[in-house]
CSV table of C-alpha atoms and ligand atoms in Angstrom, one decimal:
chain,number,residue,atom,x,y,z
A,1,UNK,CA,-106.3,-33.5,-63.3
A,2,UNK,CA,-109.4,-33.9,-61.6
A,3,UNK,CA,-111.6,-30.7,-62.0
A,4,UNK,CA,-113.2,-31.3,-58.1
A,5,UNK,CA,-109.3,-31.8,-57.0
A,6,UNK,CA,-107.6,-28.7,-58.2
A,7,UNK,CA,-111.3,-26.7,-57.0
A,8,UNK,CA,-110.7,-28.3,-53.6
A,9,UNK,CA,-107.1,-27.6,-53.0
A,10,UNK,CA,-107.8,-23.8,-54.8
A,11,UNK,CA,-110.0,-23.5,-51.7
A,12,UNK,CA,-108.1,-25.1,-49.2
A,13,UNK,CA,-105.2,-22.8,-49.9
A,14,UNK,CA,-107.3,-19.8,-50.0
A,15,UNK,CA,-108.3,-20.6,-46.6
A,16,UNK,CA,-105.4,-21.5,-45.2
A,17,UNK,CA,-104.6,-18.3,-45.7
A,18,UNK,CA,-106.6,-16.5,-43.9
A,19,UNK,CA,-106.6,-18.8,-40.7
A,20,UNK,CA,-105.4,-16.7,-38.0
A,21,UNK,CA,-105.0,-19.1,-34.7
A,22,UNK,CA,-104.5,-22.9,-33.7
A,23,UNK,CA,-108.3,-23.5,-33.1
A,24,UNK,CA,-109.0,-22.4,-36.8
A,25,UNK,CA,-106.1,-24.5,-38.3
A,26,UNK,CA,-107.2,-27.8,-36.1
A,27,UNK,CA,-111.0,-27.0,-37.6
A,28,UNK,CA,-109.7,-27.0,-40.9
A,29,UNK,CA,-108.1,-30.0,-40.5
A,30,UNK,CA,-111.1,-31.8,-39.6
A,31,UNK,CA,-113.0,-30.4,-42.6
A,32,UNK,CA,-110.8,-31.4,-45.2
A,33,UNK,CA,-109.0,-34.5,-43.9
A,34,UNK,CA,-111.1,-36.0,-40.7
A,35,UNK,CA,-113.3,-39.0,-41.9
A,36,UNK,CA,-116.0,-36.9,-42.5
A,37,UNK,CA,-113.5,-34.1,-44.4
A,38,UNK,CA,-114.2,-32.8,-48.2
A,39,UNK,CA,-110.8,-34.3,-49.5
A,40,UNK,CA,-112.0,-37.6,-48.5
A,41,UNK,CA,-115.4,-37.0,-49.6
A,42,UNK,CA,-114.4,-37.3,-53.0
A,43,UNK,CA,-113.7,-40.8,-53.1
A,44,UNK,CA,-117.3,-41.4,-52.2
A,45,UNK,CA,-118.2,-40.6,-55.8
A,46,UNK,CA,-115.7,-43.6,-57.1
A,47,UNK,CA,-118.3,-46.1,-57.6
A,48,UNK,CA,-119.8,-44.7,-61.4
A,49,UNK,CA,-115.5,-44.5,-62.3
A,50,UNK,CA,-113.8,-47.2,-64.6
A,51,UNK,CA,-110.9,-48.7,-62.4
A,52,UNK,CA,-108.3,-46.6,-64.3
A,53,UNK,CA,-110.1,-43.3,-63.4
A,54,UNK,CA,-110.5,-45.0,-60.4
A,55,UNK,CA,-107.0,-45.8,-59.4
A,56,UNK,CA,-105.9,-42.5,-61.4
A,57,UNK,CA,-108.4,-40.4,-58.9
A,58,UNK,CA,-107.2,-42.2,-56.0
A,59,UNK,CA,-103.5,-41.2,-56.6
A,60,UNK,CA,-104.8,-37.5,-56.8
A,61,UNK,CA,-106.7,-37.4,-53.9
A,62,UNK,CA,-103.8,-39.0,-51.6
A,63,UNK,CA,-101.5,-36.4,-53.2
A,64,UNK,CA,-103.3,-33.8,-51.9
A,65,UNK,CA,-104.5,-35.2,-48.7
A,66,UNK,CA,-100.2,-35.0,-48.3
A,67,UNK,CA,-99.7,-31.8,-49.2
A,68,UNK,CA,-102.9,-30.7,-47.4
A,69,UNK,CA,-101.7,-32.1,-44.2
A,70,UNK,CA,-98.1,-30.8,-44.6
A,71,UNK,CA,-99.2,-27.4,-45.2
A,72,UNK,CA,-101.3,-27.8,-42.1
A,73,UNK,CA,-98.4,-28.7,-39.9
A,74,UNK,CA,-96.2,-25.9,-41.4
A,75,UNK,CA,-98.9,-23.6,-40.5
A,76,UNK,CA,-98.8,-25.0,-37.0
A,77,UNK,CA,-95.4,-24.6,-36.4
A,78,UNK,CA,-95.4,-21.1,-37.8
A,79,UNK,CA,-97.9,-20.2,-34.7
A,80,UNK,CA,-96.0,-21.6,-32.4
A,81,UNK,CA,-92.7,-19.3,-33.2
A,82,UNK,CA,-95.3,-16.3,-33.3
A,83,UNK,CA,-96.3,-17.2,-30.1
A,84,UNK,CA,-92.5,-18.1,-28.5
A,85,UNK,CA,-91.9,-14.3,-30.3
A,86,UNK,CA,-94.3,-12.6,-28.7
A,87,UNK,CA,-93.4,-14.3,-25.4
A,88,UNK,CA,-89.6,-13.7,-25.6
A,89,UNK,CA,-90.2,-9.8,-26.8
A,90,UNK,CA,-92.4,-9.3,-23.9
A,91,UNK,CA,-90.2,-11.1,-21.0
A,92,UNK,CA,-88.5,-8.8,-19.2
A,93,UNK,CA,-84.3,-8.8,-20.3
A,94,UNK,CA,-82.8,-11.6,-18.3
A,95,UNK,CA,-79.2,-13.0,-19.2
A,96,UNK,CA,-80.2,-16.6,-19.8
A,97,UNK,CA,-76.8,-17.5,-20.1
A,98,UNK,CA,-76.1,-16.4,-16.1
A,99,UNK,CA,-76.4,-20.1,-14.0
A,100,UNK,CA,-79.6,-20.9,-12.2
A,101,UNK,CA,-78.0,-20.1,-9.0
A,102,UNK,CA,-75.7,-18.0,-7.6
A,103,UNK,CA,-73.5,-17.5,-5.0
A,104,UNK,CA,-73.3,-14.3,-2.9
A,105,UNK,CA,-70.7,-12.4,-3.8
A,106,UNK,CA,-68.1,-10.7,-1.2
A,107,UNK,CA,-66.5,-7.7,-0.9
A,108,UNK,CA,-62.9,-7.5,-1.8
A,109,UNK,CA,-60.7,-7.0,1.5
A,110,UNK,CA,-59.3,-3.1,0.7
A,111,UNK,CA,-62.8,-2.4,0.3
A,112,UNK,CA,-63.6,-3.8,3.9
A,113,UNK,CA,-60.9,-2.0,5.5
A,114,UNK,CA,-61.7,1.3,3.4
A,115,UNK,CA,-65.3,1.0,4.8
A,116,UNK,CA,-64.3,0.2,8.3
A,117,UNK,CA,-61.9,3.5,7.9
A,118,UNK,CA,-64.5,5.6,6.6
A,119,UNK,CA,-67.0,4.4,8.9
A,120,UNK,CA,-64.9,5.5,11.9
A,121,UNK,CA,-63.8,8.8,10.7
A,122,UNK,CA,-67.3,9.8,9.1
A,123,UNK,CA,-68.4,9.0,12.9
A,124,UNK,CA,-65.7,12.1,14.1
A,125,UNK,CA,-67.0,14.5,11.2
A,126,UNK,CA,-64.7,13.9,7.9
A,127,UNK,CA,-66.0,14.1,4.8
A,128,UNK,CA,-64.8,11.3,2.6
A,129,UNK,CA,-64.4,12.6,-0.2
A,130,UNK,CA,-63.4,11.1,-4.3
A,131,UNK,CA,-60.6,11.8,-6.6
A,132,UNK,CA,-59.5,11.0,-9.7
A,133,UNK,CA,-56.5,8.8,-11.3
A,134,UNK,CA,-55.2,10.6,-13.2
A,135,UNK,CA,-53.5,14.2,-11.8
A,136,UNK,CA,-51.1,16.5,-13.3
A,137,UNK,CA,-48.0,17.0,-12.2
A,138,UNK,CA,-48.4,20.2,-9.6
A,139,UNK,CA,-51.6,18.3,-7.7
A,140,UNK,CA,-49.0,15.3,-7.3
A,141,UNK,CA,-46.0,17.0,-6.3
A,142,UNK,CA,-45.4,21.0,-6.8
A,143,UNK,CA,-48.6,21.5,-5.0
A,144,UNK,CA,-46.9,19.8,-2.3
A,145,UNK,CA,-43.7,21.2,-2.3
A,146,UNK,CA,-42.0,18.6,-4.1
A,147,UNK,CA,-40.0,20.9,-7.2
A,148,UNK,CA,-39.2,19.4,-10.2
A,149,UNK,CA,-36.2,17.7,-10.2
A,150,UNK,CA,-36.4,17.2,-6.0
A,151,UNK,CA,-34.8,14.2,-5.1
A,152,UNK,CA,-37.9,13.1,-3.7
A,153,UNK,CA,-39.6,12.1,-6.9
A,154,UNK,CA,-37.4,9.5,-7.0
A,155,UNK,CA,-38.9,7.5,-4.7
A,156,UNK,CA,-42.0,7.6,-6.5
A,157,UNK,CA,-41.7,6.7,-10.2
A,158,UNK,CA,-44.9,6.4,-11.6
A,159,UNK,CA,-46.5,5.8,-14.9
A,160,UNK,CA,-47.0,9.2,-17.3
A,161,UNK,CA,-49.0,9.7,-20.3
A,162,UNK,CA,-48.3,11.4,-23.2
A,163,UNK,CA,-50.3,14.8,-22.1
A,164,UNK,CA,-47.6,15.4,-18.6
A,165,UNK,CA,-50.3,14.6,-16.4
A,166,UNK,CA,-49.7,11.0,-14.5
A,167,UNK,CA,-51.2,8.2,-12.8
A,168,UNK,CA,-51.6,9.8,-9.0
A,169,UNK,CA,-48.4,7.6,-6.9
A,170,UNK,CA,-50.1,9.0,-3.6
A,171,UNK,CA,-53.5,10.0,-2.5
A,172,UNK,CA,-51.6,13.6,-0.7
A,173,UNK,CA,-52.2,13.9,-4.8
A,174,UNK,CA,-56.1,15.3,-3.7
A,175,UNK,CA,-54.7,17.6,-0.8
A,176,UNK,CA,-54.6,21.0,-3.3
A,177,UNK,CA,-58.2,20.1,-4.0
A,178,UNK,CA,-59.2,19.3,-0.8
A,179,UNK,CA,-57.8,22.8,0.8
A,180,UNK,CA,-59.5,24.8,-2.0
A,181,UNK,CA,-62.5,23.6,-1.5
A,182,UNK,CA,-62.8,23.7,2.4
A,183,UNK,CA,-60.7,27.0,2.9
A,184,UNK,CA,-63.7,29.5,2.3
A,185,UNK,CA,-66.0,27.3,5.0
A,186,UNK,CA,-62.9,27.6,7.5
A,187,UNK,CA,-62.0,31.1,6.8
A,188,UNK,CA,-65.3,32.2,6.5
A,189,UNK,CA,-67.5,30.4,8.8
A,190,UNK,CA,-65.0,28.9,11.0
A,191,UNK,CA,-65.3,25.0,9.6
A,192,UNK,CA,-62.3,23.1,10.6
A,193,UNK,CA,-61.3,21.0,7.7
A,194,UNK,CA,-61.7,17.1,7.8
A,195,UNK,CA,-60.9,15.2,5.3
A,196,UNK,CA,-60.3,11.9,4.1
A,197,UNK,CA,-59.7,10.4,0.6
A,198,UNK,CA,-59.3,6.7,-0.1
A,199,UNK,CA,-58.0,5.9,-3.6
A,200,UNK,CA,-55.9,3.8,-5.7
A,201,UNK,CA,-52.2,4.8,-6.6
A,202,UNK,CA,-49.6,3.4,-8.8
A,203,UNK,CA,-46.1,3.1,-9.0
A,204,UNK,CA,-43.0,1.9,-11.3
A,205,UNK,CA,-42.2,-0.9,-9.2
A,206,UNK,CA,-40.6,-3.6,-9.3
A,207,UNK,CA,-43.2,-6.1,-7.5
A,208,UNK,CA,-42.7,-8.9,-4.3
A,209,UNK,CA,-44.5,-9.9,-1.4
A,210,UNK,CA,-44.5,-6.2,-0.1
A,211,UNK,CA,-44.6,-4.2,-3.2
A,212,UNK,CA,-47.4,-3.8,-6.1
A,213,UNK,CA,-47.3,-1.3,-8.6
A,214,UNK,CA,-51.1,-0.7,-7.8
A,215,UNK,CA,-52.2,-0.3,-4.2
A,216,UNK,CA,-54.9,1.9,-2.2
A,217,UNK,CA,-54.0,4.7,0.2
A,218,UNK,CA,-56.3,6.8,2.1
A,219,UNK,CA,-55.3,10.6,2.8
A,220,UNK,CA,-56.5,12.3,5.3
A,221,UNK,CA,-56.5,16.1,6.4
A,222,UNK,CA,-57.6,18.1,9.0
A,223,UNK,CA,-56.9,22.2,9.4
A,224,UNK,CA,-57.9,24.4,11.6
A,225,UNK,CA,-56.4,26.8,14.4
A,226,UNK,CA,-54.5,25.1,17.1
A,227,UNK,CA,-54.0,21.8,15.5
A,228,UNK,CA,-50.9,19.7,17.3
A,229,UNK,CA,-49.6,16.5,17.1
A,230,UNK,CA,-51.4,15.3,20.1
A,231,UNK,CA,-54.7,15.7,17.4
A,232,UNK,CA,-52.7,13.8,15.1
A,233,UNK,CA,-52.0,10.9,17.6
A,234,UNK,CA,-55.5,10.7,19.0
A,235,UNK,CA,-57.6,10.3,15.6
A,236,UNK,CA,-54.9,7.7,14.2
A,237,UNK,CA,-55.1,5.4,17.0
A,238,UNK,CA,-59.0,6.0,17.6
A,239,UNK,CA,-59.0,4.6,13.6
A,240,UNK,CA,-56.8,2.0,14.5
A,241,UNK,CA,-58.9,0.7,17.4
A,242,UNK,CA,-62.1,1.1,15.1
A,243,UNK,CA,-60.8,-1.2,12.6
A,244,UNK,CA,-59.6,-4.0,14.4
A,245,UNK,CA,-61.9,-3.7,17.6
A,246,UNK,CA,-59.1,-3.0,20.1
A,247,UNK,CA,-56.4,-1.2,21.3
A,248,UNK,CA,-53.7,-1.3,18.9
A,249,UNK,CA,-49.4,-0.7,20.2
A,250,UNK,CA,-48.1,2.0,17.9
A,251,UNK,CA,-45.1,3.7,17.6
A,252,UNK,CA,-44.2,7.1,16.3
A,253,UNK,CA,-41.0,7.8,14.4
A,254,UNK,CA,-39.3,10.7,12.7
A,255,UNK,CA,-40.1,10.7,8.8
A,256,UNK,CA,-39.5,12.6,6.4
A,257,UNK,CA,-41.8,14.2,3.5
A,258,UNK,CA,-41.6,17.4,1.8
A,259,UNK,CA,-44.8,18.5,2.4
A,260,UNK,CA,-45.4,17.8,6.6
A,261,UNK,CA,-43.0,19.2,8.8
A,262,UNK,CA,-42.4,17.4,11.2
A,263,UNK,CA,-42.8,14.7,9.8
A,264,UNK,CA,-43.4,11.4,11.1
A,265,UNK,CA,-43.7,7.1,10.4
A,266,UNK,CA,-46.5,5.8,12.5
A,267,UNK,CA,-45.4,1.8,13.1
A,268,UNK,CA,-47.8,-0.4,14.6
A,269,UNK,CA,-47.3,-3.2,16.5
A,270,UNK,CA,-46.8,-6.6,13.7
A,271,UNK,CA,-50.5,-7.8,13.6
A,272,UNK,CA,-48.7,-11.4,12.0
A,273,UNK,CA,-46.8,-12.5,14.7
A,274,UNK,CA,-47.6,-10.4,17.4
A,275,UNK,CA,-44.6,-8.6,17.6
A,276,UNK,CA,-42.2,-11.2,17.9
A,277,UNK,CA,-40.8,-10.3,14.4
A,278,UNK,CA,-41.3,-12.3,11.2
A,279,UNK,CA,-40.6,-11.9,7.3
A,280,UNK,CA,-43.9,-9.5,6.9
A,281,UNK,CA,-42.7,-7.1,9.3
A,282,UNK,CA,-38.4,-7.3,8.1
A,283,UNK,CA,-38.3,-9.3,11.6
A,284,UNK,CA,-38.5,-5.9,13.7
A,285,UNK,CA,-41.8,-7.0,15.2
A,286,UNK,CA,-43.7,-3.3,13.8
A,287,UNK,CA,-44.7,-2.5,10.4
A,288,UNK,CA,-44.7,0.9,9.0
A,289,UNK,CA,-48.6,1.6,8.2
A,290,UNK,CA,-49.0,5.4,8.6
A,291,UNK,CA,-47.2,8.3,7.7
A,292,UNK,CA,-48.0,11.4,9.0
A,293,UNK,CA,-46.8,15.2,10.2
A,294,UNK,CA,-47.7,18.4,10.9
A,295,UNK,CA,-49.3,20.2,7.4
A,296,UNK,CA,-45.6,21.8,5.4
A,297,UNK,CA,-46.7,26.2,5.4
A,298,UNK,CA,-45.9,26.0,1.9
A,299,UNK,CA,-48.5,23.2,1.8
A,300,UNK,CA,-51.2,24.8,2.9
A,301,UNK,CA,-49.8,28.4,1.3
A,302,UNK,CA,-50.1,26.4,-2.3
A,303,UNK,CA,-53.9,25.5,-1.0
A,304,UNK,CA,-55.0,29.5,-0.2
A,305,UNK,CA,-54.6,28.7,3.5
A,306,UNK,CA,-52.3,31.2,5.5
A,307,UNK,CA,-50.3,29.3,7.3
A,308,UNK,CA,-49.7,31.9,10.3
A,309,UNK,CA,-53.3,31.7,11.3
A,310,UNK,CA,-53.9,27.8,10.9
A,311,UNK,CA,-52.0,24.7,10.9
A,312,UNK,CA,-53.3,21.2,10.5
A,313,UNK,CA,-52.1,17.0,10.2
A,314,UNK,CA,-52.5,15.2,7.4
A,315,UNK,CA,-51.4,11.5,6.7
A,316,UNK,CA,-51.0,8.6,4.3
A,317,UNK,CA,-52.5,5.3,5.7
A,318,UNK,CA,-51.7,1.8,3.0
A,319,UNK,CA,-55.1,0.7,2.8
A,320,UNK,CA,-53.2,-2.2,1.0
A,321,UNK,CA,-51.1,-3.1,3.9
A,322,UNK,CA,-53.6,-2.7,7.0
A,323,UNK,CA,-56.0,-5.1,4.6
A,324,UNK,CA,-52.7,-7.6,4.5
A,325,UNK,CA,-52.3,-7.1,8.4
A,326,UNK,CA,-56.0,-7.3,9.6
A,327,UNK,CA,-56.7,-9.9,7.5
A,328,UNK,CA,-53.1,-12.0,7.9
A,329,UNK,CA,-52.6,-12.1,3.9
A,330,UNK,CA,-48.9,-12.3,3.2
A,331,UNK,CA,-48.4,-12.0,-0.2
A,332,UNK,CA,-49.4,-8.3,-1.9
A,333,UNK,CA,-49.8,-9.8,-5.0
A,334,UNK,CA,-52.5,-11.8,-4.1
A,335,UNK,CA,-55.2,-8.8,-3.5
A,336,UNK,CA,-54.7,-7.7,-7.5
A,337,UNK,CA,-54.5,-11.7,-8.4
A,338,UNK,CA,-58.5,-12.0,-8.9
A,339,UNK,CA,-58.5,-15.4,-7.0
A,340,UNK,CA,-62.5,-15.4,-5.7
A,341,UNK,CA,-61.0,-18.7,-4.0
A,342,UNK,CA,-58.8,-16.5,-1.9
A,343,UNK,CA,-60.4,-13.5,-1.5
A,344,UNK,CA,-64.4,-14.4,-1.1
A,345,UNK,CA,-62.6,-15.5,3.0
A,346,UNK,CA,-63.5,-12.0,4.2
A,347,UNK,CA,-67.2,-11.4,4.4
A,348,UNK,CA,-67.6,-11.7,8.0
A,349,UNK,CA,-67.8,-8.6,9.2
A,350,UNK,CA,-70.6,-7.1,6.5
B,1,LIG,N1,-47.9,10.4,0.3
B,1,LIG,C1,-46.9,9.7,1.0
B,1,LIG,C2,-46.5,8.5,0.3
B,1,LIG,O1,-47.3,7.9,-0.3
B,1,LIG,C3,-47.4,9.3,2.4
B,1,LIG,C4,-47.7,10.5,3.3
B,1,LIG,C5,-46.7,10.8,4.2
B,1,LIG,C6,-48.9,11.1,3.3
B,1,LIG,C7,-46.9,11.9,5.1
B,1,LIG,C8,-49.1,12.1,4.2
B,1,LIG,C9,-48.1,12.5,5.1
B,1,LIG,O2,-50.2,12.8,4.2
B,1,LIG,O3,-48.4,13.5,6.0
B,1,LIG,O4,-45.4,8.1,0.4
């Protein structure tokens, strides 16, 4: 091999080596292979060659122009992925896989009606306060006067692990808690206790258009000395008229529950078909939305409240079933069915 060709690409490799940019690589280019370039240059000395060496050189030199420019481009695309490197590394972490646009989101309706229910009652001084899941079996029921083996477990099965403890079937589930931690304010300093606490319950239940076996309640408490069932009555429909911006027909009825005495089923008046009675309401023109009573003794005993010196309301409104009757949906099942079709409808009052 020529000596001047294996010198020449010695050098070129050497520095191609050390070429640390775009600018330098394109500069190289042109000294080696532009018109005026050192691999062409050679070919300038051809004339004293015989036309063997001639042709022999030629071959040579246009192998190594080749490999010279390939190398060249190979070090140009190397830069470039550097450079997209550097770029991506020091973008700030976006999901490029989310779509270019996207829609506003909406608020599922239980979390409408929960907000419009806390709203109202935050307004007349109740904490709203959090609670877990999963409770044990006194918080559900011995807490609230519901033995084991009391009949009134059956009517709500619910799903146990393998610990005892269960999945809450009722937000009264909190009400322990709740007493505990208010009862030194209202013994102490005289706090009346106000209370409310949204939260999702579960039941073994065989589901239709009424029933899920998940739903959302909201509890709600208040004790203090001197609380009747006129206090009761006046902060339900005040609620009531909160959430859908007028007066709203209810009816009380006698219920019972272990752990309010008396007891009571607050009806109001069929938001579907105005009363006139249709399959959401059994045809009876009301629906049962609110249970409610006077605080059991034992109750608020099991809570470290003396029940000769205070007495207090508490009740269970369906967060699932006002959503369904504000909001005209008729089938339960279709709030846990993940539709955004069917449930992106209720934005308009955020
Ligand atoms: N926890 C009851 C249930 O889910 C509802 C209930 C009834 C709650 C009366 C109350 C109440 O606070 O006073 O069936």
């Amino acid at each position: 091999m020529n000596e001047k060709i294996s010198e020449l690409r010695n050098q070129f490799e050497a520095e191609l080596r050390s070429v640390q940019n775009d600018t330098e690589l394109e500069n190289m280019r042109v000294a080696y292979l532009g018109k005026k370039g050192s691999i062409t240059a050679i070919l300038k000395d051809m004339g004293k060659l015989s036309d063997e060496e001639r042709r022999a050189l030629g071959q040579e030199v246009n192998v190594l122009k080749d490999e010279a420019a390939e190398k060249l481009a190979a070090k140009k695309e190397e830069f470039a992925r550097l450079e997209l490197e550097k770029e991506i590394n020091a973008a700030p972490e976006i999901d490029i896989s989310m779509p270019p646009t996207l829609e506003r989101g909406s608020y599922h309706p239980i979390t409408l009606v929960q907000r419009q229910c806390e709203a109202v009652f935050k307004s007349m001084g109740f904490a709203v306060e959090d609670y877990s899941e999963v409770v044990t079996d006194y918080e559900c029921f011995e807490a609230l006067n519901i033995p084991k083996y009391h009949p009134a477990r059956d009517m709500q099965d619910t799903y146990y692990l393998e610990n005892g403890q269960l999945l809450k079937s009722h937000t009264s589930a909190a009400q322990n808690a709740i007493y505990k931690k208010y009862k030194k304010a209202l013994v102490e300093d005289g706090v009346p206790i106000k209370a409310i606490f949204p939260g999702r319950c579960f039941r073994n239940e065989a589901t239709d258009a009424c029933h899920e076996n998940t739903f959302f309640q909201m509890e709600g408490v208040m004790v203090d000395k001197n609380i009747s069932i006129s206090n009761l009555i006046f902060f339900m429909k005040t609620m009531l008229s909160g959430v859908f911006n007028r007066d709203i027909k209810v009816r009380l009825r006698p219920g019972f529950f272990p752990f309010v005495e008396p007891g009571f089923e607050l009806d109001i008046n069929c938001e579907i078909c105005g009363g006139a009675g249709c399959p959401s309401c059994k045809h009876s023109g009301w629906l049962e939305l609110c249970p409610c009573g006077m605080i059991h003794p034992e109750v608020l005993k099991a809570g470290g409240i003396d029940p000769e010196e205070y007495t207090g309301f508490a009740f269970g409104l369906g967060l699932t079933r006002l959503a369904m009757m504000k909001y005209g949906i008729k089938d339960i099942r279709d709030l846990n069915g993940g539709s955004l079709a069917s449930m992106s409808q209720f934005t308009e009052d955020e």
